[in-house]
mmCIF file of C-alpha atoms and ligand atoms in Angstrom:
data_model
loop_
_atom_site.group_PDB
_atom_site.id
_atom_site.type_symbol
_atom_site.label_atom_id
_atom_site.label_comp_id
_atom_site.label_asym_id
_atom_site.label_seq_id
_atom_site.Cartn_x
_atom_site.Cartn_y
_atom_site.Cartn_z
ATOM 1 C CA UNK V 277 -3.904 -32.725 2.630
ATOM 2 C CA UNK V 278 -4.364 -32.749 -1.113
ATOM 3 C CA UNK V 279 -2.138 -35.037 -3.190
ATOM 4 C CA UNK V 280 -1.557 -34.530 -6.905
ATOM 5 C CA UNK V 281 0.232 -37.487 -8.444
ATOM 6 C CA UNK V 282 1.826 -36.605 -11.766
ATOM 7 C CA UNK V 283 3.567 -38.940 -14.168
ATOM 8 C CA UNK V 284 6.988 -37.337 -14.010
ATOM 9 C CA UNK V 285 9.033 -34.328 -12.965
ATOM 10 C CA UNK V 286 7.902 -32.176 -15.913
ATOM 11 C CA UNK V 287 4.251 -32.799 -15.163
ATOM 12 C CA UNK V 288 4.635 -32.121 -11.448
ATOM 13 C CA UNK V 289 6.526 -28.918 -12.204
ATOM 14 C CA UNK V 290 3.700 -27.750 -14.457
ATOM 15 C CA UNK V 291 1.118 -28.577 -11.806
ATOM 16 C CA UNK V 292 3.029 -26.732 -9.075
ATOM 17 C CA UNK V 293 3.549 -23.692 -11.323
ATOM 18 C CA UNK V 294 -0.186 -23.646 -12.097
ATOM 19 C CA UNK V 295 -0.984 -23.574 -8.384
ATOM 20 C CA UNK V 296 1.457 -20.697 -7.772
ATOM 21 C CA UNK V 297 0.147 -18.874 -10.857
ATOM 22 C CA UNK V 298 -3.409 -19.199 -9.520
ATOM 23 C CA UNK V 299 -2.248 -17.624 -6.254
ATOM 24 C CA UNK V 300 -0.638 -14.683 -8.102
ATOM 25 C CA UNK V 301 -3.678 -14.175 -10.317
ATOM 26 C CA UNK V 302 -6.087 -14.239 -7.373
ATOM 27 C CA UNK V 303 -3.900 -11.960 -5.245
ATOM 28 C CA UNK V 304 -1.394 -10.011 -7.376
ATOM 29 C CA UNK V 305 0.365 -8.602 -4.288
ATOM 30 C CA UNK V 306 0.634 -11.972 -2.559
ATOM 31 C CA UNK V 307 3.589 -13.066 -0.446
ATOM 32 C CA UNK V 308 5.239 -16.220 -1.758
ATOM 33 C CA UNK V 309 7.485 -18.275 0.491
ATOM 34 C CA UNK V 310 10.108 -19.819 -1.784
ATOM 35 C CA UNK V 311 12.464 -22.787 -1.655
ATOM 36 C CA UNK V 312 15.684 -23.751 -3.393
ATOM 37 C CA UNK V 313 17.129 -27.204 -4.166
ATOM 38 C CA UNK V 314 16.513 -29.358 -7.206
ATOM 39 C CA UNK V 315 12.794 -30.023 -6.646
ATOM 40 C CA UNK V 316 11.424 -26.534 -7.481
ATOM 41 C CA UNK V 317 13.728 -25.796 -10.452
ATOM 42 C CA UNK V 318 11.140 -27.037 -12.966
ATOM 43 C CA UNK V 319 8.395 -25.124 -11.165
ATOM 44 C CA UNK V 320 10.398 -21.899 -11.543
ATOM 45 C CA UNK V 321 11.037 -22.658 -15.240
ATOM 46 C CA UNK V 322 7.310 -22.980 -15.805
ATOM 47 C CA UNK V 323 6.621 -19.744 -13.925
ATOM 48 C CA UNK V 324 9.186 -17.931 -16.085
ATOM 49 C CA UNK V 325 7.503 -19.347 -19.216
ATOM 50 C CA UNK V 326 4.112 -18.094 -18.017
ATOM 51 C CA UNK V 327 5.624 -14.653 -17.432
ATOM 52 C CA UNK V 328 7.206 -14.653 -20.892
ATOM 53 C CA UNK V 329 3.856 -15.621 -22.448
ATOM 54 C CA UNK V 330 2.249 -12.633 -20.766
ATOM 55 C CA UNK V 331 0.161 -14.825 -18.464
ATOM 56 C CA UNK V 332 1.726 -13.726 -15.166
ATOM 57 C CA UNK V 333 2.699 -10.411 -13.641
ATOM 58 C CA UNK V 334 5.158 -10.419 -10.728
ATOM 59 C CA UNK V 335 5.302 -6.636 -10.348
ATOM 60 C CA UNK V 336 3.484 -6.613 -7.003
ATOM 61 C CA UNK V 337 4.537 -10.066 -5.748
ATOM 62 C CA UNK V 338 6.645 -10.231 -2.603
ATOM 63 C CA UNK V 339 8.788 -13.170 -1.605
ATOM 64 C CA UNK V 340 10.462 -14.588 1.487
ATOM 65 C CA UNK V 341 12.838 -17.500 1.057
ATOM 66 C CA UNK V 342 13.002 -20.366 3.490
ATOM 67 C CA UNK V 343 16.687 -20.444 4.165
ATOM 68 C CA UNK V 344 20.263 -19.520 3.333
ATOM 69 C CA UNK V 345 23.678 -20.973 4.086
ATOM 70 C CA UNK V 346 25.506 -19.066 6.768
ATOM 71 C CA UNK V 347 28.839 -17.717 5.584
ATOM 72 C CA UNK V 348 28.236 -17.663 1.828
ATOM 73 C CA UNK V 349 28.281 -14.294 0.099
ATOM 74 C CA UNK V 350 25.500 -13.440 -2.326
ATOM 75 C CA UNK V 351 27.758 -13.776 -5.354
ATOM 76 C CA UNK V 352 28.761 -17.318 -4.353
ATOM 77 C CA UNK V 353 27.053 -19.548 -6.924
ATOM 78 C CA UNK V 354 25.959 -21.935 -4.151
ATOM 79 C CA UNK V 355 24.207 -19.258 -2.110
ATOM 80 C CA UNK V 356 20.441 -19.407 -2.194
ATOM 81 C CA UNK V 357 20.442 -15.711 -3.099
ATOM 82 C CA UNK V 358 22.341 -16.608 -6.276
ATOM 83 C CA UNK V 359 20.055 -19.587 -6.933
ATOM 84 C CA UNK V 360 16.891 -17.505 -6.700
ATOM 85 C CA UNK V 361 18.250 -14.895 -9.077
ATOM 86 C CA UNK V 362 19.431 -17.534 -11.564
ATOM 87 C CA UNK V 363 16.230 -19.552 -11.482
ATOM 88 C CA UNK V 364 13.509 -16.945 -11.071
ATOM 89 C CA UNK V 365 14.118 -13.340 -10.055
ATOM 90 C CA UNK V 366 16.318 -12.372 -13.011
ATOM 91 C CA UNK V 367 13.754 -13.687 -15.507
ATOM 92 C CA UNK V 368 10.506 -12.096 -14.315
ATOM 93 C CA UNK V 369 9.349 -8.556 -13.531
ATOM 94 C CA UNK V 370 9.653 -8.909 -9.765
ATOM 95 C CA UNK V 371 10.925 -5.844 -7.906
ATOM 96 C CA UNK V 372 14.207 -6.938 -6.217
ATOM 97 C CA UNK V 373 13.201 -4.752 -3.253
ATOM 98 C CA UNK V 374 10.250 -7.117 -2.746
ATOM 99 C CA UNK V 375 12.435 -10.226 -2.444
ATOM 100 C CA UNK V 376 13.718 -11.395 0.930
ATOM 101 C CA UNK V 377 16.281 -14.064 1.801
ATOM 102 C CA UNK V 378 18.064 -14.491 5.148
ATOM 103 C CA UNK V 379 21.458 -12.790 4.883
ATOM 104 C CA UNK V 380 24.101 -15.498 5.248
ATOM 105 C CA UNK V 381 26.849 -12.929 5.601
ATOM 106 C CA UNK V 382 25.467 -11.671 8.911
ATOM 107 C CA UNK V 383 27.536 -13.144 11.754
ATOM 108 C CA UNK V 384 25.117 -12.320 14.535
ATOM 109 C CA UNK V 385 22.703 -15.232 14.153
ATOM 110 C CA UNK V 386 20.255 -14.059 16.782
ATOM 111 C CA UNK V 387 19.954 -10.576 15.297
ATOM 112 C CA UNK V 388 19.620 -11.811 11.707
ATOM 113 C CA UNK V 389 16.992 -14.435 12.603
ATOM 114 C CA UNK V 390 14.940 -11.975 14.680
ATOM 115 C CA UNK V 391 15.178 -9.468 11.830
ATOM 116 C CA UNK V 392 13.955 -12.066 9.330
ATOM 117 C CA UNK V 393 10.909 -12.887 11.465
ATOM 118 C CA UNK V 394 10.170 -9.130 11.584
ATOM 119 C CA UNK V 395 10.465 -8.925 7.788
ATOM 120 C CA UNK V 396 7.929 -11.733 7.334
ATOM 121 C CA UNK V 397 5.579 -10.143 9.876
ATOM 122 C CA UNK V 398 5.883 -6.760 8.129
ATOM 123 C CA UNK V 399 4.843 -8.430 4.848
ATOM 124 C CA UNK V 400 1.682 -9.618 6.601
ATOM 125 C CA UNK V 401 2.783 -13.270 6.623
ATOM 126 C CA UNK V 402 3.212 -15.765 3.802
ATOM 127 C CA UNK V 403 0.223 -16.556 1.559
ATOM 128 C CA UNK V 404 1.704 -19.604 -0.167
ATOM 129 C CA UNK V 405 4.836 -21.395 1.014
ATOM 130 C CA UNK V 406 6.637 -23.615 -1.493
ATOM 131 C CA UNK V 407 8.645 -26.475 0.061
ATOM 132 C CA UNK V 408 10.858 -29.365 -0.978
ATOM 133 C CA UNK V 409 11.393 -32.432 1.211
ATOM 134 C CA UNK V 410 14.751 -33.682 2.488
ATOM 135 C CA UNK V 411 15.512 -37.410 2.611
ATOM 136 C CA UNK V 412 15.463 -37.238 6.410
ATOM 137 C CA UNK V 413 12.157 -35.351 6.408
ATOM 138 C CA UNK V 414 13.640 -31.901 6.778
ATOM 139 C CA UNK V 415 11.781 -28.842 5.508
ATOM 140 C CA UNK V 416 13.786 -25.698 5.124
ATOM 141 C CA UNK V 417 16.842 -26.683 7.151
ATOM 142 C CA UNK V 418 14.751 -27.942 10.066
ATOM 143 C CA UNK V 419 16.510 -31.223 10.695
ATOM 144 C CA UNK V 420 15.162 -34.173 12.730
ATOM 145 C CA UNK V 421 15.291 -33.196 16.398
ATOM 146 C CA UNK V 422 13.619 -33.777 19.731
ATOM 147 C CA UNK V 423 11.307 -30.804 19.277
ATOM 148 C CA UNK V 424 9.959 -28.602 16.486
ATOM 149 C CA UNK V 425 11.916 -25.327 16.277
ATOM 150 C CA UNK V 426 9.537 -22.377 16.260
ATOM 151 C CA UNK V 427 11.086 -19.278 14.739
ATOM 152 C CA UNK V 428 13.812 -18.511 12.211
ATOM 153 C CA UNK V 429 17.074 -19.795 13.676
ATOM 154 C CA UNK V 430 20.620 -20.866 12.908
ATOM 155 C CA UNK V 431 21.098 -24.633 12.471
ATOM 156 C CA UNK V 432 24.069 -26.962 12.401
ATOM 157 C CA UNK V 433 23.585 -29.059 9.275
ATOM 158 C CA UNK V 434 23.449 -32.814 9.745
ATOM 159 C CA UNK V 435 25.918 -35.130 8.039
ATOM 160 C CA UNK V 436 23.146 -36.559 5.808
ATOM 161 C CA UNK V 437 22.269 -33.064 4.561
ATOM 162 C CA UNK V 438 25.911 -32.162 3.952
ATOM 163 C CA UNK V 439 26.233 -35.462 2.084
ATOM 164 C CA UNK V 440 23.094 -34.766 -0.015
ATOM 165 C CA UNK V 441 24.174 -31.197 -0.848
ATOM 166 C CA UNK V 442 27.842 -31.859 -1.576
ATOM 167 C CA UNK V 443 26.951 -32.579 -5.212
ATOM 168 C CA UNK V 444 26.660 -28.830 -5.667
ATOM 169 C CA UNK V 445 30.089 -28.073 -4.176
ATOM 170 C CA UNK V 446 33.651 -28.994 -5.124
ATOM 171 C CA UNK V 447 33.767 -31.341 -2.113
ATOM 172 C CA UNK V 448 31.884 -32.126 1.110
ATOM 173 C CA UNK V 449 34.399 -29.931 2.954
ATOM 174 C CA UNK V 450 33.135 -26.917 1.013
ATOM 175 C CA UNK V 451 29.531 -27.347 2.148
ATOM 176 C CA UNK V 452 28.808 -24.745 4.849
ATOM 177 C CA UNK V 453 28.177 -26.277 8.276
ATOM 178 C CA UNK V 454 25.455 -23.845 9.304
ATOM 179 C CA UNK V 455 22.404 -22.218 7.789
ATOM 180 C CA UNK V 456 19.663 -19.760 8.670
ATOM 181 C CA UNK V 457 16.198 -21.215 8.245
ATOM 182 C CA UNK V 458 12.597 -20.330 8.901
ATOM 183 C CA UNK V 459 11.401 -22.366 11.862
ATOM 184 C CA UNK V 460 8.607 -24.905 11.772
ATOM 185 C CA UNK V 461 6.399 -22.288 13.435
ATOM 186 C CA UNK V 462 7.245 -19.789 10.691
ATOM 187 C CA UNK V 463 6.388 -22.350 7.996
ATOM 188 C CA UNK V 464 3.177 -23.466 9.700
ATOM 189 C CA UNK V 465 1.915 -19.866 9.842
ATOM 190 C CA UNK V 466 1.805 -19.697 6.010
ATOM 191 C CA UNK V 467 -1.799 -19.660 4.846
ATOM 192 C CA UNK V 468 -1.195 -22.335 2.217
ATOM 193 C CA UNK V 469 1.607 -24.824 1.726
ATOM 194 C CA UNK V 470 2.710 -26.434 -1.532
ATOM 195 C CA UNK V 471 5.313 -29.198 -1.324
ATOM 196 C CA UNK V 472 6.966 -30.596 -4.447
ATOM 197 C CA UNK V 473 8.726 -33.948 -4.375
ATOM 198 C CA UNK V 474 10.083 -36.288 -7.019
ATOM 199 C CA UNK V 475 11.979 -39.524 -7.437
ATOM 200 C CA UNK V 476 12.060 -43.034 -6.016
ATOM 201 C CA UNK V 477 14.658 -41.974 -3.448
ATOM 202 C CA UNK V 478 11.978 -39.830 -1.750
ATOM 203 C CA UNK V 479 9.282 -42.562 -1.682
ATOM 204 C CA UNK V 480 10.091 -43.768 1.863
ATOM 205 C CA UNK V 481 10.183 -40.305 3.399
ATOM 206 C CA UNK V 482 6.931 -39.271 1.664
ATOM 207 C CA UNK V 483 5.209 -42.271 3.268
ATOM 208 C CA UNK V 484 6.758 -41.620 6.700
ATOM 209 C CA UNK V 485 6.116 -37.879 6.693
ATOM 210 C CA UNK V 486 2.513 -37.853 5.531
ATOM 211 C CA UNK V 487 1.202 -41.279 6.574
ATOM 212 C CA UNK V 488 3.252 -41.894 9.722
ATOM 213 C CA UNK V 489 3.134 -40.353 13.189
ATOM 214 C CA UNK V 490 3.657 -36.618 13.596
ATOM 215 C CA UNK V 491 7.043 -36.288 15.262
ATOM 216 C CA UNK V 492 9.929 -33.811 15.296
ATOM 217 C CA UNK V 493 12.073 -36.787 14.235
ATOM 218 C CA UNK V 494 10.388 -36.271 10.833
ATOM 219 C CA UNK V 495 9.965 -32.478 10.676
ATOM 220 C CA UNK V 496 7.699 -32.505 7.585
ATOM 221 C CA UNK V 497 5.187 -34.687 9.454
ATOM 222 C CA UNK V 498 3.935 -31.520 11.206
ATOM 223 C CA UNK V 499 2.337 -30.547 7.887
ATOM 224 C CA UNK V 500 -0.370 -33.126 8.651
ATOM 225 C CA UNK V 501 -1.673 -30.529 11.150
ATOM 226 C CA UNK V 502 -1.740 -27.636 8.643
ATOM 227 C CA UNK V 503 -5.222 -26.871 7.267
ATOM 228 C CA UNK V 504 -4.194 -26.201 3.644
ATOM 229 C CA UNK V 505 -1.404 -28.383 2.290
ATOM 230 C CA UNK V 506 -0.980 -29.540 -1.299
ATOM 231 C CA UNK V 507 1.642 -32.161 -2.095
ATOM 232 C CA UNK V 508 2.584 -32.470 -5.742
ATOM 233 C CA UNK V 509 4.718 -35.480 -6.590
ATOM 234 C CA UNK V 510 5.609 -37.849 -9.366
ATOM 235 C CA UNK V 511 4.623 -41.517 -9.460
ATOM 236 C CA UNK V 512 8.016 -42.627 -8.136
ATOM 237 C CA UNK V 513 7.853 -40.387 -5.042
ATOM 238 C CA UNK V 514 4.262 -41.508 -4.359
ATOM 239 C CA UNK V 515 4.989 -45.206 -4.944
ATOM 240 C CA UNK V 516 4.907 -46.131 -1.232
ATOM 241 C CA UNK V 517 1.794 -44.274 -0.107
ATOM 242 C CA UNK V 518 -1.712 -45.765 0.078
ATOM 243 C CA UNK V 519 -3.681 -45.241 -3.142
HETATM 244 C C1 LIG Y 1966 15.664 -25.602 0.140
HETATM 245 C C2 LIG Y 1966 15.354 -26.336 1.364
HETATM 246 C C3 LIG Y 1966 15.524 -27.804 1.520
HETATM 247 C C4 LIG Y 1966 15.190 -28.620 0.272
HETATM 248 C C5 LIG Y 1966 15.383 -30.110 0.530
HETATM 249 C C6 LIG Y 1966 15.114 -30.935 -0.701
HETATM 250 O O1 LIG Y 1966 15.406 -24.218 0.287
HETATM 251 O O2 LIG Y 1966 14.970 -25.699 2.272
HETATM 252 O O3 LIG Y 1966 14.706 -28.218 2.579
HETATM 253 O O4 LIG Y 1966 13.879 -28.349 -0.106
HETATM 254 O O5 LIG Y 1966 16.692 -30.337 0.970
HETATM 255 O O6 LIG Y 1966 16.108 -30.655 -1.643
HETATM 256 P P1 LIG Y 1966 16.043 -31.196 -3.137
HETATM 257 O O7 LIG Y 1966 14.844 -30.553 -3.758
HETATM 258 O O8 LIG Y 1966 17.330 -30.741 -3.763
HETATM 259 O O9 LIG Y 1966 15.911 -32.679 -3.040
#
């Protein structure tokens, strides 16, 4: 695992965007696995700036997002579809036909999840998967459990995740109770992984996930077994790891 400690959120966002830009430059038709949440917002801003400066071309890039709330329509401003368009897709020259996000409006969870795995396989797999880190160690919506879920599946969100995400909704009651998410197996099959994390409130989970035992109780800990992981964090998030 490679750790880049940056002084603050702006610096970590620049670093993460540089790593993604390098991937696009080296392989213009690469497949990017993308994440939502607050952690990658700055990374996307920097990628948009690079596109606007003429330094990046997204015309052949393909994407597959990690997850989506089940039950939210695409025009709901809390859907991850909406988020991706607001933060990245609408501001760069990506072909919308090349972007993929689980469809939260599909009721048949098994069919939608199997379809999403097929989509990723048909893209030839993910070259670089961007991740954030939940306070309980979740990646995507893979919550602490007794085993690592393999493929894309439908999850019941845990109270702590509903609590953490309610800031984006009118109230906790409005947070969807289920989501579609890539499985741990899906994530681990990405050729490279880039995780962005910031803030003192993530310091404990960074230490547990990357310096503690590998256990499905801390889903992100599995990344210790991936051959090509880069963690980009700020000083606060890295304040409890060995230096
Ligand atoms: C987002 C996702 C989640 C977030 C995690 C951290 O697509 O899958 O795992 O990455 O909840 O969220 P933030 O960055 O808001 O702290």
